[in-house]
Amino acid sequence: MNNRNRGLRISSMAQSHIMLIIMILLIMFIVGCQTNQSNHQKVESADQLKTALAVANPGDTILLSNGEWKDSELVIKAQGSQDAPIVVMAETPGKVKLTGSSNLKLAGEYVVVSGLHFTNGYTLTAEVISFRIKKDQLANNCRITQTLIENYSHPERHESDYWVGMYGKNNRFDHNALVGKGNKGVTMAVRLDTEESRENGHLIDHNYFGPRENLGANGGETLRIGTSHFSLSFSNTQVINNYFDRCDGEHEIISNKSCGNLFKGNVFDECVGTLTFRHGNENIAESNAFFGNGKPHTGGIRVINEKQKVLNNYGYGLTGHRFRGALVVMNGVPNSPINRYNQVIDSEINNNTFINCDYVQLCAGSDEERSAIPQSTSISNNIFWNEAKNDVFTAYDDISGISFEGNILSANIQSIGSGFEGINSELVQNANGIFGLKNKTVTAGITADFSVVSKEATGPSWYAKPKKRKTFGYGRTIAVEAGANLFDVMKEAEAGDIYSLAGGEYLLEKKIPVAVPITVQSTEGAIIKFEKSNLFVIENGGALQLDGLTIDGVESPDYAGNAVVSTSRYSMNKNYKLFINNCDFRDLDVNHSFNILKVYKNTFADSIMIENSRFSDVSGTILELNQESDDIGIYNAEFVILRNNTFKNIGKEIVNMHRGGSDESTFGPLLFVDHCSFEKVGYGPKNKEDKSFTLHGVQKTIITNSVFDDIKTFDIYHTVGEPITKISDCSIDGSKLVISDNAATLSNLKLAKNANGNDGEKVGYRL
């Protein structure tokens, strides 16, 4: 073969090899593209989801079919990548309803879960959503977004669970909504119980934390980061641009119990409680806004521990005092155990603005145990402005360890030393609705362009957030003819309905269950009689308003223990209200212990108000609120208000209220009595305690302009915290009034002669 032919042959072979290589590369490219192409798969059950996850690749999306997923325990474990996470999402956001005993456990790397809705049920596990499957199977670099947990509460009020538990590292929880938790347990918790979950770098942002009712016990926090046991560990969690709306569970809206966390740009809208640096050091609260709007007991920031920073925050209309002040700096316990109160040291509280806030509490909690005053701490360049209140500041102990510099006061506020300047100015609102001072020379406080995250920018985009509305009177008005069967009339009641009764008598053969808020009223003098042990039974979700009625017990059964109104015998995870106005209660004495209100354990009234009403011949107690007798800080009602009423011939107490134990996580109960008269109270044959009032552990008792005539012992026993008792402008038998704390304030009292013929006077703890 000549060289030319050989060259041609070699060239031909080379071309063949090149073509083969190109084909191989092309096949590899096609296969690679097919391998990396996102795969979408729809599943209809937890089992199908498990199967799909077993073969899922980075970039895959698994759609959960729209509809109800009842009792579905979703276990999601997968390995995505930073650029191609595995996504598990609702077919349509919000249309996947997880009901019954459903829950979600998540583990692996780079997994995104989106668009779920937990409702109509409760979890049987410790958490509704958990960023782990087991202690050694954690989620890292994972995300849950656009998800709602709504009223998904255990029916037992004091059965504890969490709604969200975060574990692992670098996870994100964003644009979700947690609304209406009614049972005990933190709404959302960041857990540090393993080394793999510390220094986690989690991001919690743009979430809507919706209304949470007062639990009336410890364990009602909305967000907790860490626990006392791991409180000296760094969590390094960021909580940014979230909206906390009416989160009233307990003292601590946010309970920080770890180190190195950042709380920035969050809004607290009418929340009863505070952002609390409970344990842990080196935390920052920056550029948060607290809107109290005059709602009782709304608070701001509570500072405990070392190297904390409170910078550039805004408070408006905060009314809380003691541990719920607009700004609270605590005393600590010397050489404190890890679960108590560490001393405030090397902390900064600078450039904050408090407008129309009632209380700034320094060295709060000072007592024999909490005696370590703050040290090396600065309060500088803040604005405290309240033209309606002069005594904004309270120092409970030595404040020499706090330096004050450049703080601005409204001219009327009493200063607590140097470092404060009172000035005259006016309030102006910026374009974001935030109040500041018109005086442009003031450089203290927040910046003029301070803004906050909007409610609309938080939570799932598909979720309509609950609006604020009154409890009663927003539904239908239903006219009821005289003599009608009220049980039948009210069995189809809807929330907010008003039943307007014509004059005449109504005889009830059955108890009326109250499962939604209703009003029963009459402008024509309707008289209601009943043949069962109760007239009304307030069920879970119910509330009752009575107006212009006469309640007569003449037809009631001849048994002990009747009651006009009773709560459910079973645990209620929703609070109720009872309002009574311009009503007459009579002849409730067919047998002993006939109460107006009888409550059961694990029920809670956020408010009971009785006004302009008359009570005569009642053999039992008017308000029996003493069923939480375990002495662990739980009680049956928050606010009790008696105004402009008369009580005559009452067999037992007017109010029997009990809150025992030493827990300080709650604020109530609170009792207010004004312009009432009490005659012949406590003389029933079954009143073994010989009491006309029994107030055990009530945190605030205010009694004014009232007359007490021929009553048994009026007993006020103080327990935990800093209880307040004020009795003024009353006529009362001094020999019958017993108060366990001689710090009670008594003024302008007309005291009857005591047993020795002398005027009543303070002797020890007795008047």
Short mmCIF file of C-alpha atoms in Angstrom, two decimals, residues 7 29-30 35 45 93 112 126 132-133 167 190 247 337 454 480-481 502 509 569 608 611 616 675 681 714:
data_model
loop_
_atom_site.label_atom_id
_atom_site.label_comp_id
_atom_site.label_asym_id
_atom_site.label_seq_id
_atom_site.Cartn_x
_atom_site.Cartn_y
_atom_site.Cartn_z
CA GLY A 7 -2.79 8.25 4.83
CA PHE A 29 -25.09 14.60 27.68
CA ILE A 30 -28.63 13.43 26.93
CA THR A 35 -30.97 12.61 35.07
CA SER A 45 -51.24 9.45 50.69
CA PRO A 93 -51.20 26.11 48.44
CA VAL A 112 -38.40 22.42 51.05
CA ALA A 126 -44.81 15.90 70.90
CA ARG A 132 -36.17 15.80 62.95
CA ILE A 133 -37.40 12.23 62.65
CA TYR A 167 -33.56 21.02 65.34
CA VAL A 190 -35.86 25.96 68.90
CA CYS A 247 -50.10 36.64 71.62
CA PRO A 337 -28.56 28.33 89.65
CA SER A 454 -46.57 44.93 57.68
CA VAL A 480 -88.49 35.36 70.68
CA GLU A 481 -92.18 35.17 71.59
CA ALA A 502 -90.59 39.34 74.80
CA GLU A 509 -87.01 21.67 80.70
CA ARG A 569 -67.43 19.42 82.88
CA ILE A 608 -66.42 37.93 83.94
CA GLU A 611 -73.05 45.19 86.32
CA SER A 616 -81.25 37.92 96.57
CA HIS A 675 -70.30 50.71 93.94
CA VAL A 681 -73.45 37.36 103.24
CA PHE A 714 -63.61 38.78 104.15
#
